Amino acid sequence: MKVRVAINGFGTIGKRVADAVAKQPDMELVGVAKTRPSYEARRAAEKGYRLFVTGEGKSADFDAAGLKTAGTVHDLLAASDVVIDAAPDKVGKENRKLYEKAGIRAVFQGGEKSDVAEASFNALGNYAACRGKRTVRVVSCNTTGIARAAAVFLANWGVDHWEVTLVRRAADPAESKKGPLNGIVPTFQLPSHHGPDVKTIFPDLVIATTAVVVPTTLMHVHVNHVRLHTPPKDAAEVLDVFRKTPRFHLFAPWERVDGTPQVMEYARDRGIGFNDMMENVIWQEGFRLDGRDAYFFQAIHQESIVVPENIDAVRAMLDLAPDGRASIAITDRALGLSKP
Ligand code: NAD
């Protein structure tokens, strides 16, 4: 029996997660809920996904656009075991009432506060703690990137202290109304919210984050200084662990990947998902170890990094896999992310 999954909110995250659900051997995509007709609704219909009307949407608008709908979000929830909410920031909290009424399990996204769900989730970080939960929140793109790296450091050497400067993309590529178009905008909340958010997964981690927003749409880049508890033998030891861990992609110097433009060109070459880079990207050349101090950069593709985590969150809640690594293996095989 496959687990029946609904997607409520079909934008940047929702459309990617819908495709990922449809590829899983143990899940069935019941349908996707959309507020209004758009090119994305049209693509959903072309892919054969059943469309349901959600939010303030009207089925007459879909009819006028020639897009067939199968009912409202209530019908979708009634036919599903779990819903993945991918509505805009803070709308998930409102939608939670719908899910409670329908008596359905729910996965929320990082645009919601952590109290929207029983637990925050990261597959490498705390899969076991989320098993059997009725509600979980997949943390944001930046927090997911830090949490994955934290899981690696904590399991292998321990972390005494970690400072991250986040260089954040201003908007997603399709967002034509956001900025800055020119300029660097510091986040005056110090530390930025990312550090406390990582602590919803690793409560004892000593981490401080600061952030600036820059005019790019491709990816975020994190500039990291981690003081490890136990010194690794050398940088190669640390890089080797990252290389062998799922959801990390390392670039060697000879690959001539100078920055995020080539990373995303590689993603277009590779053609996974929407030409996505769902792994944390680490440049070997940009990794330095000085005793217990590790310095490194990682790039985070904000539009897709949380996609596999949403799948694993469903598996944890429904107890479909014995542990996080087993779930990650199933997800990554289905998505084409498996390491050789
Ligand atoms: P988006 O604006 O691209 O998509 C949201 C979709 O939800 C839109 O299609 C919108 O029409 C629809 N919607 C509006 N009201 C709704 C309602 N009441 N019920 C259901 N759907 C409704 O947003 P997104 O970028 O996909 O973000 C979704 C969530 O994922 C947010 O919590 C966000 O913080 C989080 N997230 C976004 C990114 C990113 O970089 N885009 C990365 C990680 C996490």
Short mmCIF file of C-alpha atoms and ligand atoms in Angstrom, two decimals:
data_model
loop_
_atom_site.label_atom_id
_atom_site.label_comp_id
_atom_site.label_asym_id
_atom_site.label_seq_id
_atom_site.Cartn_x
_atom_site.Cartn_y
_atom_site.Cartn_z
CA MET A 1 0.00 0.00 0.00
CA LYS A 2 1.45 3.35 -1.02
CA VAL A 3 1.10 6.37 1.24
CA ARG A 4 -1.28 8.91 -0.31
CA VAL A 5 0.30 12.36 -0.40
CA ALA A 6 -1.36 15.73 -1.07
CA ILE A 7 0.49 18.93 -1.97
CA ASN A 8 -1.17 22.18 -0.88
CA GLY A 9 0.52 25.16 -2.57
CA PHE A 10 2.10 24.63 -5.95
CA GLY A 11 4.84 27.22 -6.37
CA THR A 12 8.64 26.95 -6.27
CA ILE A 13 8.75 24.29 -3.55
CA GLY A 14 5.36 22.62 -4.11
CA LYS A 15 5.92 21.79 -7.77
CA ARG A 16 9.32 20.25 -7.06
CA VAL A 17 8.08 18.23 -4.11
CA ALA A 18 5.11 17.01 -6.19
CA ASP A 19 7.47 15.61 -8.84
CA ALA A 20 9.63 14.04 -6.13
CA VAL A 21 6.62 12.36 -4.48
CA ALA A 22 5.46 11.02 -7.84
CA LYS A 23 8.84 9.30 -8.26
CA GLN A 24 8.87 7.48 -4.88
CA PRO A 25 8.16 3.74 -4.87
CA ASP A 26 6.17 3.91 -1.61
CA MET A 27 4.15 7.10 -2.24
CA GLU A 28 1.25 8.12 -4.44
CA LEU A 29 0.66 11.74 -5.41
CA VAL A 30 -3.08 12.20 -4.92
CA GLY A 31 -3.10 15.71 -6.35
CA VAL A 32 -1.93 19.28 -6.02
CA ALA A 33 -3.87 22.28 -4.77
CA LYS A 34 -3.48 25.66 -6.45
CA THR A 35 -5.10 29.03 -5.76
CA ARG A 36 -5.41 30.18 -9.36
CA PRO A 37 -4.61 29.19 -12.91
CA SER A 38 -1.07 29.94 -14.09
CA TYR A 39 1.65 28.38 -16.23
CA GLU A 40 2.47 26.19 -13.23
CA ALA A 41 -1.13 24.96 -12.98
CA ARG A 42 -1.02 24.22 -16.68
CA ARG A 43 2.18 22.19 -16.25
CA ALA A 44 0.57 20.24 -13.40
CA ALA A 45 -2.32 19.33 -15.70
CA GLU A 46 0.07 18.42 -18.53
CA LYS A 47 1.91 16.07 -16.18
CA GLY A 48 -1.38 14.37 -15.34
CA TYR A 49 -1.55 15.66 -11.75
CA ARG A 50 -5.07 16.15 -10.44
CA LEU A 51 -5.68 19.84 -9.68
CA PHE A 52 -7.68 21.00 -6.65
CA VAL A 53 -8.72 24.55 -5.83
CA THR A 54 -7.31 25.99 -2.59
CA GLY A 55 -7.20 29.21 -0.56
CA GLU A 56 -9.34 32.00 -2.00
CA GLY A 57 -9.29 30.33 -5.43
CA LYS A 58 -12.38 29.83 -7.59
CA SER A 59 -12.99 26.81 -9.78
CA ALA A 60 -14.66 29.11 -12.35
CA ASP A 61 -11.25 30.74 -12.97
CA PHE A 62 -9.73 27.35 -13.75
CA ASP A 63 -12.74 26.49 -15.97
CA ALA A 64 -12.23 29.76 -17.86
CA ALA A 65 -8.58 28.85 -18.43
CA GLY A 66 -9.59 25.41 -19.71
CA LEU A 67 -7.98 23.64 -16.73
CA LYS A 68 -9.97 20.75 -15.28
CA THR A 69 -10.19 20.61 -11.48
CA ALA A 70 -11.06 17.59 -9.36
CA GLY A 71 -12.56 19.48 -6.41
CA THR A 72 -11.41 21.66 -3.56
CA VAL A 73 -8.55 21.26 -1.10
CA HIS A 74 -11.05 19.60 1.27
CA ASP A 75 -11.62 16.81 -1.27
CA LEU A 76 -7.87 16.45 -1.70
CA LEU A 77 -7.26 16.16 2.04
CA ALA A 78 -10.10 13.64 2.45
CA ALA A 79 -8.41 11.34 -0.10
CA SER A 80 -4.89 11.59 1.41
CA ASP A 81 -2.88 10.24 4.37
CA VAL A 82 -0.52 13.21 4.63
CA VAL A 83 -0.36 16.73 3.22
CA ILE A 84 2.78 18.66 2.36
CA ASP A 85 2.00 22.33 2.83
CA ALA A 86 4.00 24.49 0.41
CA ALA A 87 1.97 27.69 0.70
CA PRO A 88 3.72 31.07 1.13
CA ASP A 89 5.38 32.03 4.45
CA LYS A 90 2.92 32.15 7.38
CA VAL A 91 0.02 30.80 5.29
CA GLY A 92 0.92 27.27 6.42
CA LYS A 93 -0.01 28.23 9.96
CA GLU A 94 -3.49 29.19 8.75
CA ASN A 95 -3.76 26.01 6.70
CA ARG A 96 -2.94 23.95 9.79
CA LYS A 97 -6.57 24.41 10.89
CA LEU A 98 -7.74 22.71 7.68
CA TYR A 99 -5.42 19.78 8.31
CA GLU A 100 -6.51 19.39 11.92
CA LYS A 101 -10.14 19.40 10.80
CA ALA A 102 -9.41 16.76 8.16
CA GLY A 103 -7.52 14.68 10.78
CA ILE A 104 -4.52 14.41 8.46
CA ARG A 105 -0.76 14.44 9.11
CA ALA A 106 1.03 17.53 7.81
CA VAL A 107 4.52 18.61 6.74
CA PHE A 108 5.18 22.38 6.89
CA GLN A 109 8.00 24.45 5.38
CA GLY A 110 10.67 26.70 6.85
CA GLY A 111 8.69 29.91 6.24
CA GLU A 112 6.62 28.95 9.28
CA LYS A 113 7.72 29.43 12.87
CA SER A 114 8.94 26.27 14.57
CA ASP A 115 5.83 26.04 16.77
CA VAL A 116 3.69 25.27 13.71
CA ALA A 117 4.62 21.59 14.18
CA GLU A 118 5.63 19.11 16.86
CA ALA A 119 9.23 19.00 15.57
CA SER A 120 11.62 20.56 13.08
CA PHE A 121 13.14 18.09 10.63
CA ASN A 122 16.38 17.34 8.84
CA ALA A 123 16.97 13.88 7.41
CA LEU A 124 20.66 13.53 8.35
CA GLY A 125 20.12 15.46 11.59
CA ASN A 126 17.10 14.11 13.48
CA TYR A 127 15.09 11.60 11.45
CA ALA A 128 14.65 9.34 14.49
CA ALA A 129 13.16 12.16 16.61
CA CYS A 130 10.43 12.74 14.01
CA ARG A 131 9.27 9.13 13.63
CA GLY A 132 5.54 8.79 14.15
CA LYS A 133 4.91 12.55 14.54
CA ARG A 134 1.65 13.96 13.17
CA THR A 135 3.20 17.32 12.22
CA VAL A 136 6.77 18.26 11.30
CA ARG A 137 8.40 21.36 9.81
CA VAL A 138 11.15 20.94 7.22
CA VAL A 139 13.52 23.77 8.10
CA SER A 140 14.39 26.47 5.53
CA CYS A 141 16.94 26.11 2.74
CA ASN A 142 19.77 27.78 4.68
CA THR A 143 18.99 25.91 7.88
CA THR A 144 18.82 22.62 5.98
CA GLY A 145 22.28 23.29 4.52
CA ILE A 146 23.78 24.07 7.93
CA ALA A 147 21.98 21.17 9.61
CA ARG A 148 23.35 18.65 7.10
CA ALA A 149 26.91 19.88 7.65
CA ALA A 150 26.33 19.94 11.42
CA ALA A 151 25.22 16.30 11.32
CA VAL A 152 28.53 15.39 9.68
CA PHE A 153 30.74 17.41 12.03
CA LEU A 154 28.92 16.31 15.19
CA ALA A 155 29.01 12.62 14.27
CA ASN A 156 32.72 12.63 13.46
CA TRP A 157 34.66 15.26 15.44
CA GLY A 158 32.20 17.25 17.58
CA VAL A 159 31.76 21.03 17.38
CA ASP A 160 32.95 23.52 20.01
CA HIS A 161 31.93 26.66 18.15
CA TRP A 162 30.71 27.60 14.67
CA GLU A 163 30.36 30.95 12.94
CA VAL A 164 28.56 31.25 9.62
CA THR A 165 28.15 34.28 7.40
CA LEU A 166 25.30 33.70 4.99
CA VAL A 167 25.45 35.46 1.63
CA ARG A 168 21.83 35.19 0.63
CA ARG A 169 20.26 35.34 -2.81
CA ALA A 170 17.81 38.23 -3.12
CA ALA A 171 15.01 36.36 -4.91
CA ASP A 172 14.21 33.11 -6.69
CA PRO A 173 14.71 33.30 -10.48
CA ALA A 174 10.97 33.62 -11.19
CA GLU A 175 10.40 36.37 -8.62
CA SER A 176 10.42 39.60 -10.65
CA LYS A 177 9.13 41.85 -7.86
CA LYS A 178 11.83 41.30 -5.23
CA GLY A 179 15.24 42.88 -4.70
CA PRO A 180 17.72 44.38 -4.11
CA LEU A 181 18.62 44.85 -7.76
CA ASN A 182 21.80 46.65 -6.82
CA GLY A 183 23.41 46.73 -3.40
CA ILE A 184 24.26 44.56 -0.42
CA VAL A 185 21.70 44.59 2.37
CA PRO A 186 22.87 43.52 5.83
CA THR A 187 20.43 41.69 8.10
CA PHE A 188 20.46 43.77 11.29
CA GLN A 189 19.03 41.00 13.41
CA LEU A 190 22.19 39.75 15.15
CA PRO A 191 22.66 36.89 15.22
CA SER A 192 20.39 36.14 12.24
CA HIS A 193 17.46 33.76 12.80
CA HIS A 194 19.30 30.87 11.11
CA GLY A 195 21.43 29.91 14.13
CA PRO A 196 18.44 29.59 16.50
CA ASP A 197 16.63 27.71 13.74
CA VAL A 198 19.46 25.14 13.47
CA LYS A 199 19.16 24.72 17.23
CA THR A 200 15.59 23.45 16.79
CA ILE A 201 17.35 20.35 15.41
CA PHE A 202 20.61 20.42 17.41
CA PRO A 203 19.71 22.19 20.70
CA ASP A 204 23.26 22.03 22.11
CA LEU A 205 25.10 23.29 19.02
CA VAL A 206 27.10 26.47 19.70
CA ILE A 207 26.52 28.45 16.50
CA ALA A 208 26.27 32.12 15.54
CA THR A 209 25.00 33.23 12.14
CA THR A 210 25.02 36.59 10.38
CA ALA A 211 23.58 37.35 6.95
CA VAL A 212 23.68 39.78 4.02
CA VAL A 213 21.40 39.77 0.97
CA VAL A 214 22.99 40.22 -2.45
CA PRO A 215 21.56 40.73 -5.96
CA THR A 216 21.65 37.19 -7.31
CA THR A 217 18.96 34.56 -7.83
CA LEU A 218 21.04 31.41 -8.26
CA MET A 219 22.12 30.20 -4.81
CA HIS A 220 23.09 31.14 -1.28
CA VAL A 221 26.73 30.81 -0.18
CA HIS A 222 27.75 30.16 3.45
CA VAL A 223 31.17 31.23 4.70
CA ASN A 224 32.02 28.94 7.62
CA HIS A 225 34.52 28.80 10.47
CA VAL A 226 33.99 25.73 12.66
CA ARG A 227 36.09 24.96 15.71
CA LEU A 228 35.90 21.17 15.97
CA HIS A 229 36.22 19.37 19.29
CA THR A 230 38.61 16.65 18.13
CA PRO A 231 41.18 17.59 15.48
CA PRO A 232 40.88 15.61 12.24
CA LYS A 233 44.15 14.17 10.86
CA ASP A 234 44.05 16.49 7.87
CA ALA A 235 41.69 18.28 5.49
CA ALA A 236 41.54 15.19 3.27
CA GLU A 237 39.95 13.21 6.12
CA VAL A 238 37.12 15.75 6.45
CA LEU A 239 36.59 16.06 2.69
CA ASP A 240 36.48 12.29 2.38
CA VAL A 241 33.67 12.07 4.92
CA PHE A 242 31.70 14.75 3.05
CA ARG A 243 32.37 12.94 -0.23
CA LYS A 244 30.89 9.71 1.14
CA THR A 245 27.89 11.32 2.84
CA PRO A 246 24.64 11.54 0.88
CA ARG A 247 23.45 15.02 -0.15
CA PHE A 248 26.92 16.58 -0.39
CA HIS A 249 28.48 17.33 -3.74
CA LEU A 250 32.17 18.17 -3.87
CA PHE A 251 33.82 19.98 -6.75
CA ALA A 252 37.52 19.34 -7.43
CA PRO A 253 39.79 22.22 -8.54
CA TRP A 254 40.22 20.69 -12.03
CA GLU A 255 36.47 20.98 -12.63
CA ARG A 256 36.92 24.76 -12.84
CA VAL A 257 33.83 25.63 -10.84
CA ASP A 258 34.67 29.17 -9.72
CA GLY A 259 31.35 29.96 -8.10
CA THR A 260 27.58 29.58 -8.24
CA PRO A 261 27.25 30.24 -12.03
CA GLN A 262 29.16 27.06 -12.87
CA VAL A 263 27.41 25.09 -10.11
CA MET A 264 24.03 25.86 -11.65
CA GLU A 265 25.37 25.28 -15.16
CA TYR A 266 26.46 21.82 -13.94
CA ALA A 267 22.91 21.34 -12.56
CA ARG A 268 21.51 22.22 -16.00
CA ASP A 269 23.91 19.75 -17.62
CA ARG A 270 22.89 17.04 -15.16
CA GLY A 271 19.16 17.65 -15.48
CA ILE A 272 17.87 16.37 -12.12
CA GLY A 273 14.46 17.74 -11.09
CA PHE A 274 14.01 21.26 -12.47
CA ASN A 275 17.76 21.32 -13.26
CA ASP A 276 18.29 21.46 -9.52
CA MET A 277 21.22 21.05 -7.11
CA MET A 278 19.63 19.35 -4.12
CA GLU A 279 22.97 18.64 -2.42
CA ASN A 280 25.16 20.96 -0.31
CA VAL A 281 27.93 22.06 -2.65
CA ILE A 282 31.46 22.15 -1.22
CA TRP A 283 34.54 23.33 -3.08
CA GLN A 284 37.58 21.18 -2.21
CA GLU A 285 39.81 24.12 -3.05
CA GLY A 286 37.90 26.30 -0.57
CA PHE A 287 38.38 23.98 2.40
CA ARG A 288 41.16 24.62 4.90
CA LEU A 289 41.97 22.89 8.15
CA ASP A 290 44.16 24.56 10.75
CA GLY A 291 44.35 22.24 13.78
CA ARG A 292 40.79 22.11 15.09
CA ASP A 293 39.66 25.06 12.93
CA ALA A 294 37.89 24.23 9.68
CA TYR A 295 37.18 26.99 7.15
CA PHE A 296 34.97 26.27 4.16
CA PHE A 297 32.35 27.60 1.77
CA GLN A 298 29.15 25.82 0.86
CA ALA A 299 26.59 26.75 -1.77
CA ILE A 300 22.89 26.07 -1.27
CA HIS A 301 20.34 25.91 -4.08
CA GLN A 302 17.43 27.49 -2.25
CA GLU A 303 14.75 26.25 -4.66
CA SER A 304 15.52 22.55 -4.28
CA ILE A 305 17.62 21.65 -1.22
CA VAL A 306 14.52 20.96 0.90
CA VAL A 307 12.88 18.71 -1.71
CA PRO A 308 14.42 15.38 -0.60
CA GLU A 309 13.96 16.38 3.05
CA ASN A 310 10.18 16.70 2.49
CA ILE A 311 10.11 13.14 1.19
CA ASP A 312 12.08 11.82 4.17
CA ALA A 313 9.83 13.78 6.54
CA VAL A 314 6.81 11.89 5.19
CA ARG A 315 8.67 8.60 5.59
CA ALA A 316 9.63 9.43 9.19
CA MET A 317 6.07 10.41 10.13
CA LEU A 318 4.52 7.31 8.58
CA ASP A 319 7.41 5.10 9.77
CA LEU A 320 8.09 3.79 6.27
CA ALA A 321 11.84 3.21 6.76
CA PRO A 322 13.91 1.83 9.67
CA ASP A 323 16.14 4.91 9.92
CA GLY A 324 17.18 8.14 8.24
CA ARG A 325 19.93 6.61 6.12
CA ALA A 326 17.49 3.99 4.75
CA SER A 327 14.96 6.67 3.86
CA ILE A 328 17.62 8.88 2.28
CA ALA A 329 18.77 5.94 0.15
CA ILE A 330 15.25 5.34 -1.20
CA THR A 331 14.62 9.04 -1.83
CA ASP A 332 17.96 9.65 -3.49
CA ARG A 333 17.71 6.58 -5.74
CA ALA A 334 14.28 7.75 -6.94
CA LEU A 335 15.52 11.30 -7.55
CA GLY A 336 18.79 10.31 -9.24
CA LEU A 337 20.98 11.67 -6.42
CA SER A 338 22.59 8.38 -5.33
CA LYS A 339 26.36 8.32 -5.02
CA PRO A 340 28.21 5.66 -7.02
P1 NAD B 1 5.81 30.34 -3.79
O1 NAD B 1 5.24 31.70 -3.62
O2 NAD B 1 6.70 30.07 -4.93
O3 NAD B 1 4.62 29.26 -3.83
C1 NAD B 1 3.57 29.28 -2.92
C2 NAD B 1 2.31 28.81 -3.63
O4 NAD B 1 1.24 28.72 -2.69
C3 NAD B 1 1.85 29.77 -4.73
O5 NAD B 1 1.54 29.00 -5.88
C4 NAD B 1 0.60 30.41 -4.14
O6 NAD B 1 -0.34 30.76 -5.14
C5 NAD B 1 0.08 29.30 -3.27
N1 NAD B 1 -0.85 29.73 -2.22
C6 NAD B 1 -1.20 31.00 -1.85
N2 NAD B 1 -2.11 30.95 -0.85
C7 NAD B 1 -2.34 29.65 -0.57
C8 NAD B 1 -3.17 28.98 0.33
N3 NAD B 1 -3.98 29.63 1.18
N4 NAD B 1 -3.17 27.61 0.35
C9 NAD B 1 -2.35 26.93 -0.48
N5 NAD B 1 -1.54 27.53 -1.39
C10 NAD B 1 -1.54 28.87 -1.43
O7 NAD B 1 6.53 30.02 -2.41
P2 NAD B 1 7.72 28.99 -2.17
O8 NAD B 1 9.01 29.67 -2.48
O9 NAD B 1 7.40 27.70 -2.85
O10 NAD B 1 7.67 28.84 -0.60
C11 NAD B 1 6.79 27.92 0.03
C12 NAD B 1 7.30 27.64 1.43
O11 NAD B 1 8.59 27.03 1.32
C13 NAD B 1 7.52 28.87 2.32
O12 NAD B 1 7.29 28.50 3.67
C14 NAD B 1 8.98 29.19 2.12
O13 NAD B 1 9.55 29.91 3.18
C15 NAD B 1 9.55 27.79 2.04
N6 NAD B 1 10.83 27.70 1.34
C16 NAD B 1 11.08 28.42 0.21
C17 NAD B 1 12.32 28.34 -0.40
C18 NAD B 1 12.63 29.14 -1.61
O14 NAD B 1 13.78 29.51 -1.79
N7 NAD B 1 11.71 29.42 -2.49
C19 NAD B 1 13.31 27.51 0.12
C20 NAD B 1 13.02 26.74 1.25
C21 NAD B 1 11.77 26.86 1.87
#
